[in-house]
Short mmCIF file of C-alpha atoms in Angstrom, two decimals:
data_model
loop_
_atom_site.label_atom_id
_atom_site.label_comp_id
_atom_site.label_asym_id
_atom_site.label_seq_id
_atom_site.Cartn_x
_atom_site.Cartn_y
_atom_site.Cartn_z
CA MET A 1 -42.76 -131.01 93.93
CA SER A 2 -42.19 -130.66 97.65
CA THR A 3 -40.35 -127.73 99.18
CA GLU A 4 -37.57 -129.98 100.24
CA ARG A 5 -37.12 -131.49 96.77
CA LYS A 6 -37.24 -128.06 95.18
CA ILE A 7 -34.33 -126.90 97.38
CA LEU A 8 -32.28 -129.97 96.52
CA ALA A 9 -32.88 -129.49 92.83
CA ARG A 10 -31.98 -125.80 92.66
CA LYS A 11 -28.68 -124.46 91.64
CA GLY A 12 -27.09 -122.22 94.34
CA PHE A 13 -25.07 -119.48 96.00
CA GLY A 14 -22.20 -117.08 96.03
CA TYR A 15 -19.92 -114.85 94.06
CA ALA A 16 -16.78 -113.19 95.04
CA LEU A 17 -15.18 -109.95 96.14
CA ILE A 18 -11.88 -110.78 97.85
CA GLY A 19 -10.32 -112.84 100.60
CA LEU A 20 -7.47 -111.66 102.83
CA ALA A 21 -5.88 -114.19 105.13
CA VAL A 22 -6.32 -117.90 105.53
CA THR A 23 -7.46 -119.35 108.86
CA SER A 24 -5.46 -122.62 109.38
CA SER A 25 -6.78 -123.66 112.75
CA LEU A 26 -10.13 -125.07 111.69
CA VAL A 27 -11.71 -127.12 114.42
CA ALA A 28 -14.94 -129.09 113.93
CA CYS A 29 -17.81 -129.15 116.38
CA THR A 30 -18.81 -132.55 117.51
CA SER A 31 -21.54 -134.14 115.41
CA ALA A 32 -24.53 -136.16 116.55
CA ALA A 33 -24.33 -138.29 113.39
CA ARG A 34 -20.96 -138.39 111.73
CA THR A 35 -20.49 -140.55 108.64
CA ASP A 36 -18.03 -143.47 108.49
CA ALA A 37 -16.20 -142.90 105.24
CA GLY A 38 -16.16 -146.61 104.31
CA GLY A 39 -14.17 -147.73 101.34
CA GLY A 40 -16.26 -147.73 98.24
CA PRO A 41 -15.50 -145.68 95.12
CA GLY A 42 -18.36 -143.30 96.01
CA ASP A 43 -16.64 -142.58 99.33
CA ARG A 44 -13.63 -140.88 97.74
CA PRO A 45 -13.89 -137.17 98.53
CA VAL A 46 -15.30 -134.87 95.92
CA VAL A 47 -12.63 -132.17 95.47
CA LEU A 48 -13.69 -128.59 94.59
CA ALA A 49 -11.28 -125.92 93.41
CA TYR A 50 -11.68 -122.31 94.55
CA GLN A 51 -9.70 -119.13 93.84
CA ASN A 52 -8.31 -116.52 96.28
CA GLN A 53 -7.74 -116.79 100.01
CA ILE A 54 -10.56 -117.40 102.46
CA SER A 55 -10.28 -114.82 105.20
CA THR A 56 -12.99 -116.36 107.45
CA LEU A 57 -15.75 -118.90 107.64
CA ASP A 58 -17.95 -116.51 109.74
CA PRO A 59 -21.25 -116.31 107.93
CA ILE A 60 -21.29 -112.52 108.45
CA ARG A 61 -18.94 -112.53 105.41
CA ALA A 62 -21.20 -114.56 103.20
CA ASP A 63 -20.92 -111.57 100.78
CA TYR A 64 -17.42 -112.98 99.95
CA ALA A 65 -17.77 -115.78 97.46
CA GLN A 66 -14.83 -117.64 99.03
CA THR A 67 -16.48 -117.69 102.39
CA ASN A 68 -19.92 -118.46 100.90
CA PHE A 69 -18.55 -121.28 98.83
CA VAL A 70 -17.86 -123.23 102.05
CA ASP A 71 -20.61 -121.83 104.25
CA GLN A 72 -23.38 -122.91 101.88
CA ALA A 73 -22.57 -126.52 102.77
CA LEU A 74 -22.15 -125.86 106.53
CA TYR A 75 -25.23 -123.69 107.15
CA ASP A 76 -28.91 -123.25 106.35
CA THR A 77 -30.86 -120.09 105.68
CA LEU A 78 -34.51 -119.48 106.57
CA VAL A 79 -35.59 -119.21 102.91
CA THR A 80 -33.95 -119.59 99.56
CA TYR A 81 -34.94 -119.41 95.83
CA ASP A 82 -35.81 -122.17 93.51
CA ALA A 83 -34.82 -122.50 89.84
CA ASP A 84 -37.69 -120.32 88.95
CA ASN A 85 -36.53 -117.45 91.18
CA GLU A 86 -39.48 -118.13 93.58
CA ILE A 87 -38.83 -117.85 97.35
CA VAL A 88 -39.23 -121.23 99.08
CA GLY A 89 -38.64 -122.36 102.62
CA GLN A 90 -35.40 -123.81 103.86
CA LEU A 91 -35.36 -123.79 107.65
CA ALA A 92 -38.62 -121.99 107.59
CA SER A 93 -41.58 -124.36 106.93
CA GLU A 94 -43.96 -121.39 106.65
CA PHE A 95 -43.35 -117.67 106.18
CA ALA A 96 -45.85 -114.76 105.70
CA PRO A 97 -44.90 -111.15 105.04
CA SER A 98 -47.46 -108.63 106.34
CA PRO A 99 -49.47 -106.66 103.68
CA ASP A 100 -47.69 -103.48 104.80
CA ALA A 101 -44.21 -105.09 104.30
CA ARG A 102 -43.26 -104.19 107.91
CA SER A 103 -43.00 -107.66 109.36
CA ILE A 104 -42.61 -111.36 108.55
CA GLN A 105 -44.05 -114.27 110.45
CA MET A 106 -41.86 -117.44 110.46
CA THR A 107 -42.47 -121.01 111.48
CA LEU A 108 -39.45 -123.30 111.65
CA ARG A 109 -39.26 -126.96 110.54
CA ALA A 110 -37.73 -129.60 112.83
CA ALA A 111 -33.96 -129.43 112.21
CA THR A 112 -30.84 -129.99 114.19
CA PHE A 113 -27.41 -128.38 114.42
CA HIS A 114 -24.29 -130.42 113.96
CA ASP A 115 -23.80 -130.87 117.73
CA GLY A 116 -27.35 -132.33 117.99
CA ALA A 117 -29.09 -129.25 119.43
CA PRO A 118 -32.46 -128.35 117.89
CA VAL A 119 -32.78 -125.31 115.61
CA THR A 120 -35.08 -122.85 117.39
CA ALA A 121 -36.58 -119.44 116.97
CA GLU A 122 -34.13 -118.13 119.57
CA ASP A 123 -31.26 -119.19 117.29
CA VAL A 124 -32.84 -117.18 114.50
CA ARG A 125 -33.34 -114.12 116.69
CA TYR A 126 -29.77 -114.37 117.94
CA THR A 127 -28.36 -114.63 114.40
CA LEU A 128 -30.37 -111.64 113.09
CA ASP A 129 -29.47 -109.53 116.09
CA ARG A 130 -25.79 -110.40 115.78
CA THR A 131 -25.65 -109.66 112.10
CA ALA A 132 -27.36 -106.25 112.56
CA ALA A 133 -25.11 -105.38 115.49
CA LEU A 134 -21.91 -106.19 113.60
CA GLY A 135 -23.12 -104.06 110.75
CA GLN A 136 -20.71 -105.47 108.25
CA GLY A 137 -20.66 -107.94 105.31
CA ILE A 138 -24.07 -109.48 104.70
CA ALA A 139 -25.64 -107.07 107.25
CA GLY A 140 -25.88 -104.67 104.31
CA GLN A 141 -28.89 -106.74 103.10
CA MET A 142 -30.79 -106.20 106.37
CA THR A 143 -31.93 -102.60 105.85
CA GLY A 144 -34.62 -101.62 108.38
CA TYR A 145 -34.29 -104.56 110.80
CA ARG A 146 -35.91 -103.54 114.10
CA GLY A 147 -35.81 -106.88 115.91
CA ALA A 148 -37.42 -110.31 116.24
CA THR A 149 -40.04 -111.44 118.76
CA VAL A 150 -39.97 -115.14 119.66
CA THR A 151 -43.57 -116.34 119.92
CA GLY A 152 -42.86 -120.06 120.50
CA PRO A 153 -40.02 -122.57 120.31
CA GLN A 154 -40.37 -122.77 116.46
CA SER A 155 -42.04 -119.43 115.66
CA LEU A 156 -41.09 -115.80 115.56
CA THR A 157 -42.01 -112.45 114.02
CA ILE A 158 -39.37 -110.32 112.30
CA GLU A 159 -40.12 -106.63 112.67
CA LEU A 160 -38.85 -103.80 110.43
CA THR A 161 -38.50 -100.07 111.05
CA GLU A 162 -40.06 -99.28 107.65
CA PRO A 163 -41.66 -101.13 104.75
CA ASN A 164 -39.09 -103.25 102.96
CA SER A 165 -40.37 -105.82 100.42
CA LEU A 166 -36.74 -106.86 99.83
CA PHE A 167 -36.20 -108.19 103.37
CA LEU A 168 -37.70 -111.65 102.88
CA GLY A 169 -35.40 -112.28 99.91
CA ALA A 170 -32.46 -111.00 101.96
CA LEU A 171 -33.06 -113.81 104.44
CA SER A 172 -31.77 -116.15 101.73
CA LYS A 173 -28.29 -114.82 102.55
CA ILE A 174 -28.42 -114.95 106.35
CA TYR A 175 -27.02 -118.29 107.64
CA ILE A 176 -28.57 -119.35 110.97
CA LEU A 177 -26.13 -119.91 113.84
CA ASN A 178 -26.24 -122.30 116.83
CA SER A 179 -26.68 -119.51 119.40
CA ALA A 180 -25.69 -121.62 122.45
CA LEU A 181 -22.40 -122.69 120.82
CA VAL A 182 -21.52 -119.16 119.60
CA LYS A 183 -22.42 -117.56 122.96
CA ALA A 184 -20.12 -120.02 124.75
CA ASN A 185 -17.29 -118.82 122.49
CA GLU A 186 -18.40 -115.19 121.97
CA GLY A 187 -15.36 -113.48 123.45
CA THR A 188 -15.22 -109.73 122.91
CA ASP A 189 -15.99 -109.77 119.22
CA ARG A 190 -19.38 -111.55 119.11
CA GLY A 191 -17.77 -114.78 118.06
CA GLN A 192 -15.96 -113.50 114.99
CA ALA A 193 -12.62 -115.10 115.97
CA TYR A 194 -14.39 -118.37 116.88
CA LEU A 195 -16.43 -118.55 113.73
CA ALA A 196 -13.49 -117.78 111.56
CA GLY A 197 -12.46 -121.44 111.92
CA HIS A 198 -15.37 -123.22 113.50
CA ASP A 199 -18.65 -124.53 112.35
CA ALA A 200 -21.95 -123.57 114.18
CA GLY A 201 -24.38 -124.64 111.48
CA SER A 202 -27.09 -127.09 110.63
CA GLY A 203 -26.27 -127.61 106.87
CA PRO A 204 -25.76 -130.86 104.95
CA TYR A 205 -22.01 -131.02 105.84
CA PHE A 206 -19.96 -130.30 108.96
CA LEU A 207 -16.35 -129.12 109.31
CA ALA A 208 -14.35 -132.33 109.68
CA GLY A 209 -11.26 -131.05 111.56
CA PRO A 210 -8.31 -128.74 111.29
CA GLY A 211 -7.55 -127.60 107.76
CA GLY A 212 -4.22 -127.09 106.20
CA ALA A 213 -3.38 -123.86 104.46
CA ASP A 214 -5.98 -123.23 101.78
CA THR A 215 -7.53 -126.69 102.27
CA TYR A 216 -10.86 -127.47 103.99
CA THR A 217 -12.53 -130.90 104.55
CA LEU A 218 -16.23 -131.24 105.18
CA THR A 219 -18.07 -134.49 106.04
CA ARG A 220 -21.68 -135.34 105.27
CA PHE A 221 -24.13 -134.71 108.18
CA ASP A 222 -26.47 -137.71 108.24
CA ASP A 223 -28.93 -136.14 110.57
CA TYR A 224 -29.69 -133.35 108.11
CA TRP A 225 -33.37 -132.46 107.82
CA ALA A 226 -33.27 -133.01 104.09
CA GLY A 227 -30.77 -135.92 104.21
CA ASP A 228 -29.79 -137.70 101.06
CA GLU A 229 -27.39 -140.66 101.04
CA GLY A 230 -26.57 -139.71 97.43
CA ARG A 231 -24.53 -136.85 98.69
CA PRO A 232 -20.80 -137.30 98.68
CA VAL A 233 -19.47 -138.66 101.97
CA SER A 234 -16.94 -135.80 102.14
CA LEU A 235 -15.82 -132.70 100.33
CA VAL A 236 -12.39 -131.20 100.03
CA TYR A 237 -11.94 -127.58 99.09
CA ARG A 238 -8.56 -126.80 97.45
CA ARG A 239 -7.35 -123.36 96.61
CA ILE A 240 -6.02 -123.21 92.98
CA ASP A 241 -5.81 -119.64 91.65
CA GLU A 242 -4.55 -120.31 88.15
CA SER A 243 -7.09 -121.33 85.56
CA ALA A 244 -4.55 -123.38 83.64
CA THR A 245 -3.70 -125.32 86.83
CA GLN A 246 -7.35 -126.11 87.50
CA SER A 247 -7.65 -127.40 83.93
CA ALA A 248 -4.56 -129.60 84.36
CA GLU A 249 -5.89 -131.02 87.71
CA LEU A 250 -9.23 -131.80 86.10
CA LYS A 251 -7.56 -133.71 83.31
CA ALA A 252 -5.46 -135.64 85.89
CA GLY A 253 -8.44 -136.49 87.91
CA ASN A 254 -7.12 -134.65 91.00
CA ILE A 255 -10.20 -132.27 91.33
CA ASP A 256 -13.78 -132.77 90.45
CA VAL A 257 -15.22 -129.33 90.17
CA SER A 258 -13.99 -126.00 88.79
CA PHE A 259 -15.75 -122.73 88.18
CA GLY A 260 -12.63 -120.55 87.80
CA LEU A 261 -11.70 -121.37 84.15
CA THR A 262 -10.98 -118.71 81.64
CA ASN A 263 -12.94 -118.89 78.35
CA ALA A 264 -9.79 -120.10 76.57
CA ASP A 265 -9.04 -122.84 79.08
CA ALA A 266 -12.68 -124.01 79.13
CA ALA A 267 -12.68 -124.20 75.33
CA ALA A 268 -9.43 -126.20 75.33
CA LEU A 269 -10.85 -128.53 77.96
CA ASP A 270 -14.22 -129.07 76.19
CA GLY A 271 -14.42 -132.61 74.75
CA PHE A 272 -11.70 -134.00 77.04
CA SER A 273 -12.66 -137.57 78.09
CA GLY A 274 -14.20 -137.83 81.46
CA VAL A 275 -14.81 -134.05 81.80
CA THR A 276 -17.95 -132.01 81.22
CA VAL A 277 -17.77 -128.28 80.39
CA GLN A 278 -20.87 -126.20 80.49
CA SER A 279 -21.83 -122.53 80.39
CA GLN A 280 -25.09 -121.05 81.65
CA PRO A 281 -26.12 -117.39 82.03
CA VAL A 282 -26.18 -115.96 85.49
CA ASN A 283 -27.16 -112.72 87.24
CA LEU A 284 -23.93 -111.05 86.43
CA GLN A 285 -23.47 -108.08 84.07
CA ALA A 286 -20.42 -106.22 82.73
CA ASN A 287 -20.84 -102.42 82.82
CA ILE A 288 -18.96 -99.20 82.49
CA PHE A 289 -20.36 -96.79 85.10
CA PHE A 290 -20.16 -93.04 84.58
CA ASN A 291 -19.86 -90.32 87.19
CA VAL A 292 -23.04 -88.54 86.24
CA MET A 293 -22.50 -85.64 88.64
CA ASN A 294 -19.13 -84.17 87.71
CA GLY A 295 -16.91 -83.53 84.69
CA PRO A 296 -17.64 -84.25 80.99
CA THR A 297 -19.66 -87.43 81.85
CA ALA A 298 -22.25 -85.24 83.61
CA ASN A 299 -23.32 -84.45 80.05
CA LYS A 300 -25.92 -86.96 78.93
CA ALA A 301 -24.91 -86.53 75.29
CA VAL A 302 -21.35 -87.55 76.13
CA ARG A 303 -22.60 -90.64 77.94
CA GLN A 304 -24.88 -91.56 75.05
CA ALA A 305 -22.06 -91.19 72.53
CA ILE A 306 -19.82 -93.52 74.58
CA GLN A 307 -22.67 -95.96 74.69
CA MET A 308 -22.92 -95.91 70.89
CA ALA A 309 -19.22 -96.17 70.38
CA TYR A 310 -18.57 -99.47 72.10
CA ASP A 311 -18.28 -102.63 69.98
CA TYR A 312 -20.65 -104.86 71.97
CA THR A 313 -20.70 -107.65 69.38
CA GLY A 314 -16.89 -107.78 69.09
CA GLY A 315 -16.35 -107.49 72.85
CA LEU A 316 -18.69 -110.37 73.62
CA ALA A 317 -17.35 -112.60 70.89
CA THR A 318 -13.65 -112.00 71.18
CA ILE A 319 -13.11 -111.12 74.80
CA ARG A 320 -15.82 -113.11 76.55
CA GLY A 321 -15.82 -115.93 74.03
CA GLY A 322 -19.42 -115.46 73.26
CA ASN A 323 -20.32 -116.48 76.79
CA GLY A 324 -23.30 -114.27 77.43
CA SER A 325 -25.68 -111.94 75.68
CA ILE A 326 -25.66 -108.21 74.80
CA ALA A 327 -27.35 -106.15 77.57
CA THR A 328 -30.66 -104.25 77.09
CA GLY A 329 -30.54 -102.27 80.30
CA PRO A 330 -29.41 -102.02 83.90
CA LEU A 331 -30.44 -105.58 84.91
CA PRO A 332 -28.89 -108.83 83.73
CA GLY A 333 -30.97 -110.81 81.29
CA GLN A 334 -31.80 -113.60 83.77
CA PHE A 335 -33.88 -111.29 85.94
CA SER A 336 -37.62 -111.14 85.88
CA CYS A 337 -39.49 -107.87 85.69
CA ARG A 338 -37.45 -106.44 82.83
CA PRO A 339 -39.17 -104.19 80.20
CA GLU A 340 -38.85 -104.88 76.52
CA MET A 341 -35.93 -102.77 75.43
CA PRO A 342 -33.60 -103.27 72.40
CA ALA A 343 -30.08 -104.62 72.85
CA TYR A 344 -27.33 -102.01 72.75
CA GLY A 345 -25.35 -101.70 69.51
CA GLN A 346 -22.55 -99.72 67.99
CA ASP A 347 -23.29 -96.60 65.86
CA LEU A 348 -20.14 -94.54 65.38
CA GLU A 349 -21.76 -92.01 63.11
CA GLN A 350 -24.58 -91.20 65.55
CA ALA A 351 -22.03 -91.03 68.34
CA LYS A 352 -20.02 -88.40 66.43
CA LYS A 353 -23.20 -86.42 65.79
CA LEU A 354 -24.19 -86.44 69.46
CA LEU A 355 -20.77 -85.01 70.40
CA SER A 356 -20.85 -82.43 67.62
CA ASP A 357 -24.39 -81.25 68.46
CA ALA A 358 -23.32 -80.93 72.14
CA GLY A 359 -20.30 -78.87 71.15
CA MET A 360 -17.95 -81.41 72.66
CA SER A 361 -14.70 -81.71 70.73
CA ASP A 362 -11.11 -82.69 71.59
CA LEU A 363 -12.51 -84.60 74.53
CA THR A 364 -10.20 -86.49 76.92
CA LEU A 365 -11.62 -88.93 79.40
CA THR A 366 -10.28 -91.27 82.04
CA MET A 367 -11.49 -94.81 82.82
CA LYS A 368 -10.40 -97.06 85.69
CA PHE A 369 -10.32 -100.85 85.51
CA GLN A 370 -9.12 -103.80 87.56
CA PRO A 371 -6.04 -105.24 85.88
CA VAL A 372 -6.32 -108.52 87.88
CA PHE A 373 -9.22 -109.37 85.44
CA LYS A 374 -7.63 -109.89 82.01
CA GLU A 375 -11.02 -109.58 80.30
CA GLN A 376 -11.43 -106.10 81.80
CA GLU A 377 -8.05 -105.03 80.53
CA ARG A 378 -8.96 -106.15 77.03
CA GLU A 379 -12.37 -104.39 77.21
CA ALA A 380 -10.76 -101.19 78.39
CA THR A 381 -8.44 -101.28 75.45
CA LEU A 382 -11.27 -102.04 73.03
CA LEU A 383 -13.24 -99.03 74.23
CA GLN A 384 -10.16 -96.83 74.04
CA SER A 385 -9.93 -97.85 70.36
CA ASN A 386 -13.61 -97.35 69.73
CA LEU A 387 -13.55 -93.82 71.24
CA ALA A 388 -10.53 -92.86 69.11
CA GLN A 389 -12.75 -93.49 66.08
CA ILE A 390 -15.10 -90.68 67.22
CA GLY A 391 -12.32 -88.33 68.22
CA VAL A 392 -12.27 -88.98 71.97
CA THR A 393 -9.05 -89.75 73.87
CA LEU A 394 -9.49 -92.37 76.68
CA ASP A 395 -6.78 -92.66 79.32
CA LEU A 396 -6.75 -95.95 81.16
CA GLU A 397 -5.88 -96.23 84.89
CA PRO A 398 -5.67 -99.48 86.94
CA ILE A 399 -7.38 -99.49 90.32
CA ALA A 400 -7.61 -102.02 93.17
CA TYR A 401 -11.08 -102.98 94.15
CA ALA A 402 -10.76 -101.85 97.70
CA ASP A 403 -9.67 -98.38 96.43
CA TYR A 404 -12.69 -98.31 94.17
CA LEU A 405 -15.10 -99.02 97.04
CA SER A 406 -13.53 -96.19 98.99
CA ALA A 407 -14.03 -93.80 96.02
CA LEU A 408 -17.78 -94.47 96.03
CA LYS A 409 -18.20 -92.68 99.37
CA SER A 410 -18.63 -89.32 97.67
CA PRO A 411 -19.71 -88.14 94.12
CA ASP A 412 -16.55 -86.01 94.09
CA SER A 413 -14.35 -89.05 94.20
CA ILE A 414 -16.38 -91.47 92.06
CA PRO A 415 -14.28 -92.36 88.97
CA GLN A 416 -15.17 -90.52 85.75
CA MET A 417 -15.65 -93.94 84.24
CA MET A 418 -15.29 -97.37 85.83
CA LEU A 419 -15.34 -100.82 84.28
CA ALA A 420 -16.96 -103.25 86.67
CA THR A 421 -19.16 -106.23 86.82
CA ASP A 422 -22.37 -106.06 88.88
CA PHE A 423 -24.30 -108.85 90.44
CA ALA A 424 -27.10 -109.38 92.93
CA GLN A 425 -26.72 -111.27 96.22
CA TYR A 426 -30.18 -112.75 95.53
CA PRO A 427 -32.45 -112.69 92.44
CA ASP A 428 -34.85 -109.84 93.23
CA PRO A 429 -34.66 -106.92 90.72
CA GLY A 430 -34.91 -104.44 93.58
CA VAL A 431 -31.61 -105.55 95.08
CA MET A 432 -29.58 -104.26 92.11
CA LEU A 433 -31.86 -101.30 91.27
CA VAL A 434 -31.97 -99.91 94.86
CA LYS A 435 -28.30 -100.45 95.71
CA THR A 436 -26.96 -99.19 92.37
CA TYR A 437 -29.39 -96.43 91.34
CA LYS A 438 -31.20 -95.03 94.33
CA SER A 439 -29.75 -91.68 95.31
CA ASP A 440 -29.40 -92.38 99.06
CA GLN A 441 -27.37 -95.57 98.57
CA VAL A 442 -23.95 -93.97 99.22
CA GLY A 443 -21.21 -96.51 98.79
CA THR A 444 -23.05 -98.68 96.29
CA ASN A 445 -24.50 -96.07 93.93
CA LYS A 446 -21.69 -96.39 91.46
CA SER A 447 -22.53 -93.21 89.44
CA GLY A 448 -23.74 -90.76 92.01
CA TYR A 449 -27.06 -91.05 90.13
CA SER A 450 -29.99 -89.07 91.46
CA ASN A 451 -33.31 -89.08 89.78
CA PRO A 452 -36.37 -88.14 91.95
CA THR A 453 -38.71 -90.16 89.72
CA VAL A 454 -36.60 -93.33 89.95
CA ASP A 455 -36.22 -92.79 93.75
CA ALA A 456 -40.00 -92.56 94.07
CA LEU A 457 -40.63 -95.65 91.94
CA LEU A 458 -38.17 -97.69 93.97
CA GLY A 459 -39.59 -96.36 97.24
CA ARG A 460 -43.13 -97.37 96.23
CA ALA A 461 -41.93 -100.79 95.24
CA ALA A 462 -40.36 -101.29 98.76
CA GLU A 463 -43.66 -100.44 100.33
CA THR A 464 -45.82 -103.00 98.57
CA SER A 465 -46.08 -106.71 99.14
CA ASP A 466 -47.99 -107.02 95.78
CA ALA A 467 -45.39 -108.82 93.55
CA GLY A 468 -47.20 -107.71 90.37
CA ALA A 469 -47.40 -104.04 91.35
CA ARG A 470 -43.75 -104.13 92.47
CA CYS A 471 -42.72 -105.60 89.14
CA ASP A 472 -44.46 -102.79 87.17
CA LEU A 473 -42.66 -100.21 89.27
CA TYR A 474 -39.33 -101.89 88.63
CA LYS A 475 -39.92 -101.87 84.89
CA GLN A 476 -40.68 -98.14 84.88
CA ALA A 477 -37.57 -97.48 86.87
CA GLN A 478 -35.37 -99.39 84.41
CA GLU A 479 -36.75 -97.49 81.45
CA ASP A 480 -35.84 -94.17 83.18
CA ILE A 481 -32.40 -95.39 84.07
CA ARG A 482 -31.67 -96.47 80.58
CA ASN A 483 -32.98 -93.13 79.12
CA ASP A 484 -30.56 -91.37 81.43
CA ALA A 485 -27.61 -93.28 80.05
CA VAL A 486 -26.15 -93.95 83.47
CA ALA A 487 -23.81 -96.71 82.29
CA VAL A 488 -22.62 -98.58 79.29
CA ASN A 489 -24.44 -101.82 80.04
CA MET A 490 -22.27 -104.22 78.03
CA TYR A 491 -23.49 -107.83 78.41
CA THR A 492 -25.02 -110.36 80.69
CA LEU A 493 -22.30 -112.95 81.36
CA GLY A 494 -22.39 -116.65 81.45
CA GLN A 495 -20.69 -118.81 84.07
CA THR A 496 -18.49 -121.65 82.96
CA THR A 497 -18.21 -124.70 85.07
CA ALA A 498 -16.25 -127.86 84.43
CA HIS A 499 -16.47 -131.16 86.38
CA SER A 500 -15.35 -134.70 86.30
CA ASN A 501 -17.99 -137.16 85.16
CA ARG A 502 -17.84 -138.94 88.50
CA VAL A 503 -20.13 -136.16 89.88
CA THR A 504 -23.46 -134.74 88.79
CA GLY A 505 -25.61 -131.80 89.88
CA VAL A 506 -22.93 -129.16 89.16
CA GLY A 507 -24.62 -125.88 88.12
CA PRO A 508 -24.63 -122.15 88.76
CA ALA A 509 -26.29 -120.52 91.70
CA VAL A 510 -29.74 -119.04 91.74
CA VAL A 511 -28.83 -116.95 94.78
CA GLY A 512 -25.69 -114.93 93.82
CA SER A 513 -23.32 -116.80 91.60
CA GLY A 514 -20.93 -119.73 91.82
CA VAL A 515 -21.70 -123.41 92.19
CA TRP A 516 -24.50 -124.74 94.52
CA VAL A 517 -22.51 -127.37 96.38
CA PRO A 518 -25.40 -129.18 98.20
CA ALA A 519 -26.81 -130.37 94.86
CA ILE A 520 -23.62 -132.23 93.93
CA ARG A 521 -23.90 -136.00 93.83
CA VAL A 522 -21.55 -138.90 93.03
CA ALA A 523 -22.57 -140.42 89.73
#
């Protein structure tokens, strides 16, 4: 299978944090090859539903699923992942990391931006420099970027300040910008205002004109380097926050793709004529993170007792609709490089014994959760009931996600317990392990966890370009993390998608989560 065909066959990008404000003045760049919509049934736009506001289309915020959901169709990255979690070229026809993991040589394929300009190594250098300089959003994936040296119109070398075997995979999240177009509209904010509502990409679709509130229209780019006339002529993105409304709109034939359905709505929709509902596991895991540095949860026995108290089977079946699998450790089940470890299970008697042996009685704990997610509210209540069975009182406190992120800045303010889902921006085990469990990752280390052995294992993994050796190091780190009872790893979750039968190719992302839009075709 060719690199191009692998990319077209793979699933796709994204997941979400939050959006803030909608940009309504979307203006398309001129295209060298715009498609005449024609009048056949295949020319009717494919309508995709999304949830929550889109604050910007600037690729710097590709860490927001709402932004990424649109940008994945407007832009290309240098590399991406195929369905087997192997890195393959996208704009890069060739790529070669150095043995010491300090640099990457890149050669670009022939591709054009939507205004007809060729994609060059200078565009790549500009994009990487801009991302690093802004230092926000997806820039968090570019740890150790020193700079890029352009060695030819289609070639460059990316240089790092220190060994970082994760950097190549991180390039699957960096969308390449038309540098001349952005420079001409750079203003005083490196083009952030311009890119909030304009397209500077080379992807399979271009922004087709001003968008109304919460609605975006994209048109197929027929000069795309991996062009395919089977792609829809146009896409329309509609914001529909309520799961029940998405379900009703699917039944009415007003939308074609939904991945925001609750388990209950998906089950009710399953079997409806003209609609396909499917669920597939993704790199997303539900967890309860402890503050391992302060308070009662600094006691490993307390953490282990809570792990043993939770009703994993009941939670997965009744709250998540059986849409997933019980966790075995810190990484979701879809990741490679996971050691063989047993699934977690409930054992109330052993939980009581652990607390008794540790001299912990009349224990009262506090757990925060995000009430906007109804499943979390139910899981919090279930754990509260489970802990009451072993003599522990659990107080529940709602928290907004932004406030939770602020609390992670210091071990002193990390919540005693926090119910949260965890996912990786791209499918390398080191992404989650480093960000979540390495002691120097302030702001993403959700437990304040610090284990010198784990730090050393993850540090050695970053320094090697040998995939097999790196995998062995990741496995050792996971075993230590599980032994330290850093979190209640509940279950790897599945993603439910529903689509009208007029489209095919709807499936979950390999990079991040969500739906991979460029694979969608009209049946």
